[in-house]
mmCIF file of C-alpha atoms and ligand atoms in Angstrom:
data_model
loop_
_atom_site.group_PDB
_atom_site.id
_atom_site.type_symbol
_atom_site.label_atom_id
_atom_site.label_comp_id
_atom_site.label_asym_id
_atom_site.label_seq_id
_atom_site.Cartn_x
_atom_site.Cartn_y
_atom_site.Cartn_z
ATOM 1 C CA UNK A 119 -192.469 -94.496 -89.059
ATOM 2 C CA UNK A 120 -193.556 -92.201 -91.524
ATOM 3 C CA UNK A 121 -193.344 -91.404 -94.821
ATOM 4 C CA UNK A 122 -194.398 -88.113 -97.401
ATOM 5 C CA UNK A 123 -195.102 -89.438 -100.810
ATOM 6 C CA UNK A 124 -198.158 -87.286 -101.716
ATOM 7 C CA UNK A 125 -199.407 -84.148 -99.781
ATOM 8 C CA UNK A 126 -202.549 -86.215 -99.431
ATOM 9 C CA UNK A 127 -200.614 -88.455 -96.707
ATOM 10 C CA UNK A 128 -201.333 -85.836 -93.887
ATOM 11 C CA UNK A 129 -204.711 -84.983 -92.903
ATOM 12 C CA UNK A 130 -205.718 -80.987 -93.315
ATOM 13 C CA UNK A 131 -205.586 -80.796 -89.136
ATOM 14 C CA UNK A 132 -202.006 -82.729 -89.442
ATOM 15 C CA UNK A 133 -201.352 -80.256 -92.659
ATOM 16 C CA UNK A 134 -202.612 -77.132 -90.767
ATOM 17 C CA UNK A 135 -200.250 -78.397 -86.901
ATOM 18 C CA UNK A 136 -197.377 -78.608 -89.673
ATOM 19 C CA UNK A 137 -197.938 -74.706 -91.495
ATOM 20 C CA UNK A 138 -198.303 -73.575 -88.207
ATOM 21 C CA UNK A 139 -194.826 -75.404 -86.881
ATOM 22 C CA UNK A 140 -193.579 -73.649 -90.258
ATOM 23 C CA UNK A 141 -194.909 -70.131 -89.264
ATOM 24 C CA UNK A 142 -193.051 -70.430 -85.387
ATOM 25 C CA UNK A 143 -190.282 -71.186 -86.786
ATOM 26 C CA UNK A 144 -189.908 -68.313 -89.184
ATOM 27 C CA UNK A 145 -190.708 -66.363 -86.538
ATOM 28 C CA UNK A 146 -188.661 -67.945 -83.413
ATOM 29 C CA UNK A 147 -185.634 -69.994 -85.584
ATOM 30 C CA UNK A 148 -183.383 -69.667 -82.565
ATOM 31 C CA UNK A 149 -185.946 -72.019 -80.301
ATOM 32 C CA UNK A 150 -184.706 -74.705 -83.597
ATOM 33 C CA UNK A 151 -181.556 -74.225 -84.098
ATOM 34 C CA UNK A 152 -180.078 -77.168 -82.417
ATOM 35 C CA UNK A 153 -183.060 -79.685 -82.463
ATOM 36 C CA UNK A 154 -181.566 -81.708 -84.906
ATOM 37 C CA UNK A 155 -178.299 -82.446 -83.289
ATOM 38 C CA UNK A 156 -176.946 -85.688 -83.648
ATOM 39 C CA UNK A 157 -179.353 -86.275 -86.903
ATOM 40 C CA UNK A 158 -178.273 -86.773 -90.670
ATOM 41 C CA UNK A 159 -180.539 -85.889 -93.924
ATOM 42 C CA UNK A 160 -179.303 -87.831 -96.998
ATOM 43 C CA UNK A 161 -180.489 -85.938 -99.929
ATOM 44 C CA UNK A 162 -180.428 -88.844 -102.780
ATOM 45 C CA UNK A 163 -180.834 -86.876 -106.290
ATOM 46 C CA UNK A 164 -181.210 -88.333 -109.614
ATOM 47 C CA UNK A 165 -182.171 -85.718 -111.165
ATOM 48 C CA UNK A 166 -181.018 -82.253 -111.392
ATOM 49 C CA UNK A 167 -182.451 -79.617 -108.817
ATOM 50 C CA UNK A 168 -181.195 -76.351 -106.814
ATOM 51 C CA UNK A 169 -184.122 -75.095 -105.047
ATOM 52 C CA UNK A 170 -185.782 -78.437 -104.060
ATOM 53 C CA UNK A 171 -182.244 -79.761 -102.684
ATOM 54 C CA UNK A 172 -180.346 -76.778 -101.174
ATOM 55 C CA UNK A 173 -184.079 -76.062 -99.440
ATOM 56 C CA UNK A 174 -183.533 -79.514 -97.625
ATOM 57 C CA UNK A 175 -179.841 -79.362 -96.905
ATOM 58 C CA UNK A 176 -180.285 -75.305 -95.754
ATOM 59 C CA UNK A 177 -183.647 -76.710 -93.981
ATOM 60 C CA UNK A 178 -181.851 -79.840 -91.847
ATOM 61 C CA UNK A 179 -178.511 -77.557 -91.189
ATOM 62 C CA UNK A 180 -180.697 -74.689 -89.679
ATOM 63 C CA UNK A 181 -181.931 -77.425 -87.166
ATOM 64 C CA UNK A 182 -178.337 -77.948 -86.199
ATOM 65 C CA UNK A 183 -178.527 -81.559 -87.638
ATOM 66 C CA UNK A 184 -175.843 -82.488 -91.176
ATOM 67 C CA UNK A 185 -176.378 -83.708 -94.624
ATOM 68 C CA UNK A 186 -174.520 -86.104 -96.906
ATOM 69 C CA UNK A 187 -175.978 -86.800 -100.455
ATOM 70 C CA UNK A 188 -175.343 -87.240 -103.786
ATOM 71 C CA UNK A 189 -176.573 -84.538 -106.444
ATOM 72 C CA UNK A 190 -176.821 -86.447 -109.456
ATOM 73 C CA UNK A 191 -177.255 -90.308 -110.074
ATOM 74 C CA UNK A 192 -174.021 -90.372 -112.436
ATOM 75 C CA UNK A 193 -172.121 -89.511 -109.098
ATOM 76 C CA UNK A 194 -174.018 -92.690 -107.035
ATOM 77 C CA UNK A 195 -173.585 -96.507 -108.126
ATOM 78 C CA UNK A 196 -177.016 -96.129 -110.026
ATOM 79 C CA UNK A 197 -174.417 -95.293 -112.821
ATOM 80 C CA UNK A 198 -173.039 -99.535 -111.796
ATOM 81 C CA UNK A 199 -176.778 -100.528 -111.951
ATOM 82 C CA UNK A 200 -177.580 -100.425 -108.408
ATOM 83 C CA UNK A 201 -181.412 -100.358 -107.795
ATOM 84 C CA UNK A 202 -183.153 -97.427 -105.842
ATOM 85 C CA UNK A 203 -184.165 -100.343 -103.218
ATOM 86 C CA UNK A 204 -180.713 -101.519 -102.567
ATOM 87 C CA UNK A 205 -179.534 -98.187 -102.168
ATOM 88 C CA UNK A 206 -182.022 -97.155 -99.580
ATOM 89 C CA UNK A 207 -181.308 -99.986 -97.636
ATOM 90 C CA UNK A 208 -177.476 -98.523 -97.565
ATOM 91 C CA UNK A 209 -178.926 -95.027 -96.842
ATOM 92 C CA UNK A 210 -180.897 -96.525 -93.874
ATOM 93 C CA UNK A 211 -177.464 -97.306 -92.323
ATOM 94 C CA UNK A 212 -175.955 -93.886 -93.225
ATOM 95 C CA UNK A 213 -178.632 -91.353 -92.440
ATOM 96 C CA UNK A 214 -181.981 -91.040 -89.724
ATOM 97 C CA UNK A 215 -183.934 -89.176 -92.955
ATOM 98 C CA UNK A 216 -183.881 -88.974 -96.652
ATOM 99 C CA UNK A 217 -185.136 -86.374 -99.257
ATOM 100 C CA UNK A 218 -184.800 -88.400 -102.571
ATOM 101 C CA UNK A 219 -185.810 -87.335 -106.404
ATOM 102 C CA UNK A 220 -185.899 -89.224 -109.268
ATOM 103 C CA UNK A 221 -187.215 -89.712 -113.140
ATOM 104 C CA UNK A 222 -189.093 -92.416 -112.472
ATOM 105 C CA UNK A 223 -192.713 -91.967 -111.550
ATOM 106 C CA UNK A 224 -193.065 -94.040 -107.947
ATOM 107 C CA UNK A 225 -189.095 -94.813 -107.351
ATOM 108 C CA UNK A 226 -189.531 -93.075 -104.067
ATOM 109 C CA UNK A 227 -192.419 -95.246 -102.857
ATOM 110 C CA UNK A 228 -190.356 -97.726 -103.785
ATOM 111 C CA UNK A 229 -187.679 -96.861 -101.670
ATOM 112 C CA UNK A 230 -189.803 -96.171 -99.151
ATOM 113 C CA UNK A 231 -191.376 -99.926 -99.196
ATOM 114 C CA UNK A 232 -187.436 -101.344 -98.278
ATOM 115 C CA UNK A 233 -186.573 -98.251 -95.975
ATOM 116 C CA UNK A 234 -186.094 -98.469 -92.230
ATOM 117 C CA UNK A 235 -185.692 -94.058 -92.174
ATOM 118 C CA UNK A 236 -188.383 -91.510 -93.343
ATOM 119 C CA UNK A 237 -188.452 -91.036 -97.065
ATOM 120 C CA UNK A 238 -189.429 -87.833 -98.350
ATOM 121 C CA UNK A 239 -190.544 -87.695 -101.863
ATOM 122 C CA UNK A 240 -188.892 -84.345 -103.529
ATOM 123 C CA UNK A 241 -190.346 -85.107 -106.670
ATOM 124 C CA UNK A 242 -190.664 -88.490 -108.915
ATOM 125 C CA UNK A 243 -191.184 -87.979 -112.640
ATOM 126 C CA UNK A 244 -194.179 -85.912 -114.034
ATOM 127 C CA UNK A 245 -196.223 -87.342 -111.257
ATOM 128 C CA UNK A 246 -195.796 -85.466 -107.255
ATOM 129 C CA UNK A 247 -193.649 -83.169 -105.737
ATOM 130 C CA UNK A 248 -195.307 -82.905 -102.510
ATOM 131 C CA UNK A 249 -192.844 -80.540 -100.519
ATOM 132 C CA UNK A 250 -193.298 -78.470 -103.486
ATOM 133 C CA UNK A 251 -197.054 -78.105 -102.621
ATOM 134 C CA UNK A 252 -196.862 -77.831 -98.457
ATOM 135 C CA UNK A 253 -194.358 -74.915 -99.936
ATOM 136 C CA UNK A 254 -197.463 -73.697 -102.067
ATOM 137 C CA UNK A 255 -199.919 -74.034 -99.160
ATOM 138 C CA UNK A 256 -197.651 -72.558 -96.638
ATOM 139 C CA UNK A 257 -197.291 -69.495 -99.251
ATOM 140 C CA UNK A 258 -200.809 -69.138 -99.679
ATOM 141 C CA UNK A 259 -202.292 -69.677 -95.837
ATOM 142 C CA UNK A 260 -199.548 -67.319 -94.598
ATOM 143 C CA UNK A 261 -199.822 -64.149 -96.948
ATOM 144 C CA UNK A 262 -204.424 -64.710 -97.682
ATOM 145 C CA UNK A 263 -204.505 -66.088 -94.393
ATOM 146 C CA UNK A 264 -206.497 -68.848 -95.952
ATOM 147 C CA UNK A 265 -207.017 -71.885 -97.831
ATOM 148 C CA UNK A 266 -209.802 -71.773 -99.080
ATOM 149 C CA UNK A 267 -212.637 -69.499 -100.653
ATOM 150 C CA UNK A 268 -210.709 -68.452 -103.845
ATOM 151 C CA UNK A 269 -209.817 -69.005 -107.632
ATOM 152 C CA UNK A 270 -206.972 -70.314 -108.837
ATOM 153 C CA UNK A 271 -205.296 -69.974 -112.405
ATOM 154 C CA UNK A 272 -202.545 -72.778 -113.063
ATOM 155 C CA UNK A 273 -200.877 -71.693 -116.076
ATOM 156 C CA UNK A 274 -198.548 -73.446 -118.295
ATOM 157 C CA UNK A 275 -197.166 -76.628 -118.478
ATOM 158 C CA UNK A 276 -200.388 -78.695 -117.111
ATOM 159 C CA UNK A 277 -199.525 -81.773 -118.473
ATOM 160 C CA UNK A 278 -196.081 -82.370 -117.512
ATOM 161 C CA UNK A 279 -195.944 -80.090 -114.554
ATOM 162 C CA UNK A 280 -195.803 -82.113 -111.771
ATOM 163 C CA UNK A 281 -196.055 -79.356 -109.221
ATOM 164 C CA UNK A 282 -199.435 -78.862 -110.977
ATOM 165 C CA UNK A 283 -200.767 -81.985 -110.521
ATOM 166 C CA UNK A 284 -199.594 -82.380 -106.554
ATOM 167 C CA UNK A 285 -201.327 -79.111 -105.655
ATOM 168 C CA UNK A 286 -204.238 -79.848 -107.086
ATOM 169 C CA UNK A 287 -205.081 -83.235 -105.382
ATOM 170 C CA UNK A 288 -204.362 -81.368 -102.190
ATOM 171 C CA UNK A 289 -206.202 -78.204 -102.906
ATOM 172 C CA UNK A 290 -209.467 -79.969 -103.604
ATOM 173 C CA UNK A 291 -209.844 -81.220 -99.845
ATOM 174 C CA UNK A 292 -210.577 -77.039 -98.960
ATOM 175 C CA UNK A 293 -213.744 -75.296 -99.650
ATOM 176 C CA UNK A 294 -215.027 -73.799 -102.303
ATOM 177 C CA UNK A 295 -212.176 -72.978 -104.553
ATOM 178 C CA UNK A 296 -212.952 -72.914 -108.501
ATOM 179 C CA UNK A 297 -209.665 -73.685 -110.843
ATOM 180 C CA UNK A 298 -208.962 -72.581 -113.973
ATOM 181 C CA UNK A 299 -206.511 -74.234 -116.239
ATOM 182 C CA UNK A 300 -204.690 -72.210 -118.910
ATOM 183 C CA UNK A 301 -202.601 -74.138 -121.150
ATOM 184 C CA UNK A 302 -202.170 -74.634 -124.928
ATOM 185 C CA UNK A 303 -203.846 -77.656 -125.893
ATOM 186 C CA UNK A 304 -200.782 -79.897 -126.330
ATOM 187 C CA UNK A 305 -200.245 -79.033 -122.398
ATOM 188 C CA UNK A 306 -203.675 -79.226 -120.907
ATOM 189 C CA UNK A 307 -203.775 -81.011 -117.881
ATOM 190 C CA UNK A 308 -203.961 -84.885 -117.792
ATOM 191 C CA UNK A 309 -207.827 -86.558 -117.734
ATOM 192 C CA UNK A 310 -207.035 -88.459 -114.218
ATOM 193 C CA UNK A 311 -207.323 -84.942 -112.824
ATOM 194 C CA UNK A 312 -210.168 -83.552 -114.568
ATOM 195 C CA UNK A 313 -211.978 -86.734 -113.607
ATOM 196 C CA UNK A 314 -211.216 -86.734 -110.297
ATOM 197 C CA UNK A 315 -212.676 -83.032 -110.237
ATOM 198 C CA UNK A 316 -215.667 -84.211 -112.235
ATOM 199 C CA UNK A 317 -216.459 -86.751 -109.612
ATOM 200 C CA UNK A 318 -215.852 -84.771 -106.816
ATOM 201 C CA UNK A 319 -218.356 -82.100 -108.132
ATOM 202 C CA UNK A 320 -215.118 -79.329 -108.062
ATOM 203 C CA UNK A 321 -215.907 -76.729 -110.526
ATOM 204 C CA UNK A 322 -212.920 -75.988 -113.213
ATOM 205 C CA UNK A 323 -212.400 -74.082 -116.406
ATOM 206 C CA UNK A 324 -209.858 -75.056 -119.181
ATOM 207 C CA UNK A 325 -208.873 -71.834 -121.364
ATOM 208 C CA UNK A 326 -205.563 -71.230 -123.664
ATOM 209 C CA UNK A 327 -206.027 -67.354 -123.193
ATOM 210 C CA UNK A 328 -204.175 -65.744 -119.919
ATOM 211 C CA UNK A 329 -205.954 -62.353 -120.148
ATOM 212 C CA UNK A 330 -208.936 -63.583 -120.699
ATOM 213 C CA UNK A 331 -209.502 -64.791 -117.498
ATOM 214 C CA UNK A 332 -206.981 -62.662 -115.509
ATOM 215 C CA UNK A 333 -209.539 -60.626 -113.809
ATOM 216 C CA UNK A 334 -211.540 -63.358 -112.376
ATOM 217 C CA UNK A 335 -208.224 -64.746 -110.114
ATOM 218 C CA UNK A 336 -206.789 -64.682 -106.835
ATOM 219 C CA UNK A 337 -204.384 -66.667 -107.705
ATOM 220 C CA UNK A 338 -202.637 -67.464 -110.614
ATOM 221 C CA UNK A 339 -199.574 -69.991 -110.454
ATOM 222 C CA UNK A 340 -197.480 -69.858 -113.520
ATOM 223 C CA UNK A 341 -194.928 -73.020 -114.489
ATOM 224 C CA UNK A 342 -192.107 -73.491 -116.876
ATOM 225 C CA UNK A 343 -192.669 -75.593 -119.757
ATOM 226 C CA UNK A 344 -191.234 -79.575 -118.687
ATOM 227 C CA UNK A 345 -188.403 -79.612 -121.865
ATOM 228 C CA UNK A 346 -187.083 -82.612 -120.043
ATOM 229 C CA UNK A 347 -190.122 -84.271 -119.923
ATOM 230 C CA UNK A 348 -190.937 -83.622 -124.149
ATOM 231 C CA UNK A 349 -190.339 -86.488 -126.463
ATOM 232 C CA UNK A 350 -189.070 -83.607 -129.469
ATOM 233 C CA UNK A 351 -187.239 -81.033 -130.031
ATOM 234 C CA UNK A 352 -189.735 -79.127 -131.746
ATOM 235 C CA UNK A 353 -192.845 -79.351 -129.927
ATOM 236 C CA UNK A 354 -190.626 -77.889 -126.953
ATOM 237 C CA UNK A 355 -189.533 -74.578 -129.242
ATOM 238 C CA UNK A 356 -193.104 -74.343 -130.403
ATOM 239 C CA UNK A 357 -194.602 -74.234 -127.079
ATOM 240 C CA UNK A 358 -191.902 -72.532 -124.516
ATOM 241 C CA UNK A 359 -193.240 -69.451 -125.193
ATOM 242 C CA UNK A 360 -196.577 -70.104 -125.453
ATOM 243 C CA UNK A 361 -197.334 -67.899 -121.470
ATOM 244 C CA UNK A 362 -195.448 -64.545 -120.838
ATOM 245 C CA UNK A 363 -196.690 -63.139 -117.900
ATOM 246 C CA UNK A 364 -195.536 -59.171 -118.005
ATOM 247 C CA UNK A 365 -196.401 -55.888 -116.221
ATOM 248 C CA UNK A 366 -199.103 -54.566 -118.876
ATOM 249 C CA UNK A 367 -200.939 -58.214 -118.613
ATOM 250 C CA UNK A 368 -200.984 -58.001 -114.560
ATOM 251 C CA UNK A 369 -202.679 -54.474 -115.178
ATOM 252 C CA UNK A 370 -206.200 -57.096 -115.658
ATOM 253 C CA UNK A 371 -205.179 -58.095 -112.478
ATOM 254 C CA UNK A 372 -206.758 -57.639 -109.219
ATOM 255 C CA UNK A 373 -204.724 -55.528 -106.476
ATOM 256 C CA UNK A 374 -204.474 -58.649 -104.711
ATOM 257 C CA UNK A 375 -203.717 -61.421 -106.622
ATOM 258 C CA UNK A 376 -200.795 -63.146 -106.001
ATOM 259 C CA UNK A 377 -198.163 -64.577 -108.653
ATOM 260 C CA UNK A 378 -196.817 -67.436 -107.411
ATOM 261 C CA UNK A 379 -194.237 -70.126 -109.583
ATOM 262 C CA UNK A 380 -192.305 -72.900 -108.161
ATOM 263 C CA UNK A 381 -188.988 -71.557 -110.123
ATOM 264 C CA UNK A 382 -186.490 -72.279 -112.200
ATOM 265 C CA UNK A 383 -188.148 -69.545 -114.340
ATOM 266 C CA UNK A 384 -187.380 -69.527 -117.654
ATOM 267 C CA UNK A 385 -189.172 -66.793 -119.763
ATOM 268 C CA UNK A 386 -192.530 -67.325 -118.567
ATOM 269 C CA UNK A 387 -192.574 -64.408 -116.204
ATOM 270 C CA UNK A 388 -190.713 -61.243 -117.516
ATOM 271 C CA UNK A 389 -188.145 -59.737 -114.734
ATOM 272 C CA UNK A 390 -190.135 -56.344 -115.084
ATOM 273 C CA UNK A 391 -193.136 -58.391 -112.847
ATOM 274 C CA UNK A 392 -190.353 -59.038 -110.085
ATOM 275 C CA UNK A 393 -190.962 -56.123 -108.465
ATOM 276 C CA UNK A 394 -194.907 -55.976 -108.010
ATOM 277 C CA UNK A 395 -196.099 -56.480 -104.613
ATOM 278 C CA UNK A 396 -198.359 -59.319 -106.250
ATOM 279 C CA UNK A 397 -195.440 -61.510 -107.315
ATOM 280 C CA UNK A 398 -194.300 -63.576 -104.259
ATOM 281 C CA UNK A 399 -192.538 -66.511 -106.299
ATOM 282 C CA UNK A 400 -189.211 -65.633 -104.271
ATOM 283 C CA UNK A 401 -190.755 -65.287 -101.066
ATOM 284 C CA UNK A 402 -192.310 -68.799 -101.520
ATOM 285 C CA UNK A 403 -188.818 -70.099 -101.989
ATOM 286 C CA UNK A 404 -188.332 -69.100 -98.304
ATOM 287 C CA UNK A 405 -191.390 -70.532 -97.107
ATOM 288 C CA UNK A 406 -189.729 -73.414 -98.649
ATOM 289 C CA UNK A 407 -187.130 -73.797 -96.365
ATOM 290 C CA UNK A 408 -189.958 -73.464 -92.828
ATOM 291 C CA UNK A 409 -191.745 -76.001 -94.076
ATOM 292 C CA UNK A 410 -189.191 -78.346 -94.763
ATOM 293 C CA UNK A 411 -187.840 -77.561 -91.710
ATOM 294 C CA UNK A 412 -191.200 -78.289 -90.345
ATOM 295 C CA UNK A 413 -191.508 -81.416 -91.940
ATOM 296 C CA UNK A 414 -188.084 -82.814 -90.936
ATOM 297 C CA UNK A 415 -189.360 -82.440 -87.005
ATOM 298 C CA UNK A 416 -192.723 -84.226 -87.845
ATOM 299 C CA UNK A 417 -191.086 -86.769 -89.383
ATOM 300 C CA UNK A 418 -188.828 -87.250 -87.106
ATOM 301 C CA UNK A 419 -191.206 -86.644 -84.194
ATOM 302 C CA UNK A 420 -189.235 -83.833 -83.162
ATOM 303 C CA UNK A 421 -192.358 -81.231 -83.534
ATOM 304 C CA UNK A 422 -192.789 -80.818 -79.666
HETATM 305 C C1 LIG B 732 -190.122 -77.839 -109.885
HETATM 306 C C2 LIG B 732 -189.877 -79.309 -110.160
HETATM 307 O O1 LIG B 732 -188.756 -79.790 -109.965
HETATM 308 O O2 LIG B 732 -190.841 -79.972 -110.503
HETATM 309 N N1 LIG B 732 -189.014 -77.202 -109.318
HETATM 310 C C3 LIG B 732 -188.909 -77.136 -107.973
HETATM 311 O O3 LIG B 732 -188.705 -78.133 -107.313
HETATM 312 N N2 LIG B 732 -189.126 -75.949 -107.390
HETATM 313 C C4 LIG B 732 -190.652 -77.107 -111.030
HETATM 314 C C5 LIG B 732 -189.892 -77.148 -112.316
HETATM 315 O O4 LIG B 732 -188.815 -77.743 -112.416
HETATM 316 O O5 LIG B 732 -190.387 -76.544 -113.266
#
């Protein structure tokens, strides 16, 4: 049995079998739509989400199989004092596969240690958010047509961003990309990473100016600013706004960069950059849904 608690647990072959499962799909759903019968997801949420849930419950439904779930811990006997372990066990009886997120940095590996179904991290804390990032890759390998072979601007919230930190432990297994992190200081991304690259030998840039380095990018991934993660008030104001991302700064752009953002959006991308060919942040929403879908059949060794 297997479990996805960092995007680092599959291989790049196992990564590459499961975007191209993701790719069929989108392309053949009908051949899916009932290979799930018979199967239930549980999504187990403690902490708020619409994309990251709905994705799973829209996924697991559009492979014929049902969900049951909780969307909030106040709703589940968390709010009695009941620990994540305990819980899964019960989940184990209920459902064949969970999706669970939660505050706490680790409580799905956790859960996983006790569970006798799949556990699928959907995000713990400021620390992974795996599906996020086989959402990224899938994104990025379907509309470049590689992974690989580019720069990358992660923009924002660097420190608390946990879809940040995920993609960039899995991007460094491909070749020769360069990253570039633009954040204000307060927000730069944690020294575990830039260590990591360091040893590794990965080349990355830390700037707090977007247009500087606009021109130089391929990519450039844009994040909202963590307020639930901030300790004040005030700090939060101060920075929220720090990034706007709007049609006159994409001018510096190349023709063929693409925007991407893991949403909920808050002000860091203005509407007016919704409808530039370049800004794919809704489209990778979709891809959201294949490769969760995708993910479900590996995991449940359903893929053939
Ligand atoms: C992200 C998250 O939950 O970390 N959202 C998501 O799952 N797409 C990003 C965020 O909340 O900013």
């Amino acid at each position: 049995m297997r479990h996805l608690m960092s995007p680092l647990d599959f291989t790049t072959e196992e990564l590459d079998s499961l975007f191209d499962l993701a790719n069929d799909i989108e392309r053949n759903p009908d051949k899916y739509a009932h290979a799930c019968e018979g199967k239930i997801l549980a999504t187990c949420f403690y902490e708020p989400s619409t994309r990251t849930r709905l994705s799973f419950e829209s996924a697991m439904t559009r492979l014929g199989g049902r969900v049951i779930g909780f969307a909030d811990a106040s709703s589940s006997s968390a709010s009695k004092g009941e620990s994540v372990s305990d819980t899964i066990r019960i989940i184990s009886c209920y459902a064949d596969i969970c999706a669970m997120r939660h505050p706490k940095e680790g409580a799905p590996m956790v859960a996983a240690e006790k569970s006798a179904i799949p556990v699928i991290n959907a995000g713990d804390g400021g620390h992974q958010h795996p599906t996020q990032t086989l959402t990224d890759l899938l994104t990025i390998r379907s509309l470049k047509g590689r992974l690989g072979n580019f720069t990358i601007g992660l923009c924002g919230d660097l420190k608390f961003g946990r879809t940040v930190h995920s993609l960039i432990n899995a991007l460094v297994r491909y070749d020769n990309i360069r990253f570039v992190f633009i954040s204000p200081e307060e927000l730069k991304v944690p020294d575990y990473i830039t260590d990591m690259l360091k040893d590794k030998g990965i080349p990355y840039q830390e700037v707090i100016r977007l247009e500087q380095i606009m021109p130089a990018l391929d990519l450039l991934y844009m994040t909202r600013v963590q307020k639930e993660r901030f300790f004040n008030e005030e700090d939060y104001v101060r920075l929220k706004d720090f990034y706007i991302l709007n049609a006159s700064k994409l001018t510096l752009a190349k023709k063929d960069m693409l925007v991407l953002h893991p949403l909920p959006r808050v002000n860091e991308i203005s509407v007016e950059v919704d409808d530039d060919p370049r800004a794919v942040y809704f489209k990778q929403a979709q891809f959201g849904v294949y490769v969760r879908m995708a993910l479900i059949l590996t995991l449940l060794g359903k893929e053939r």
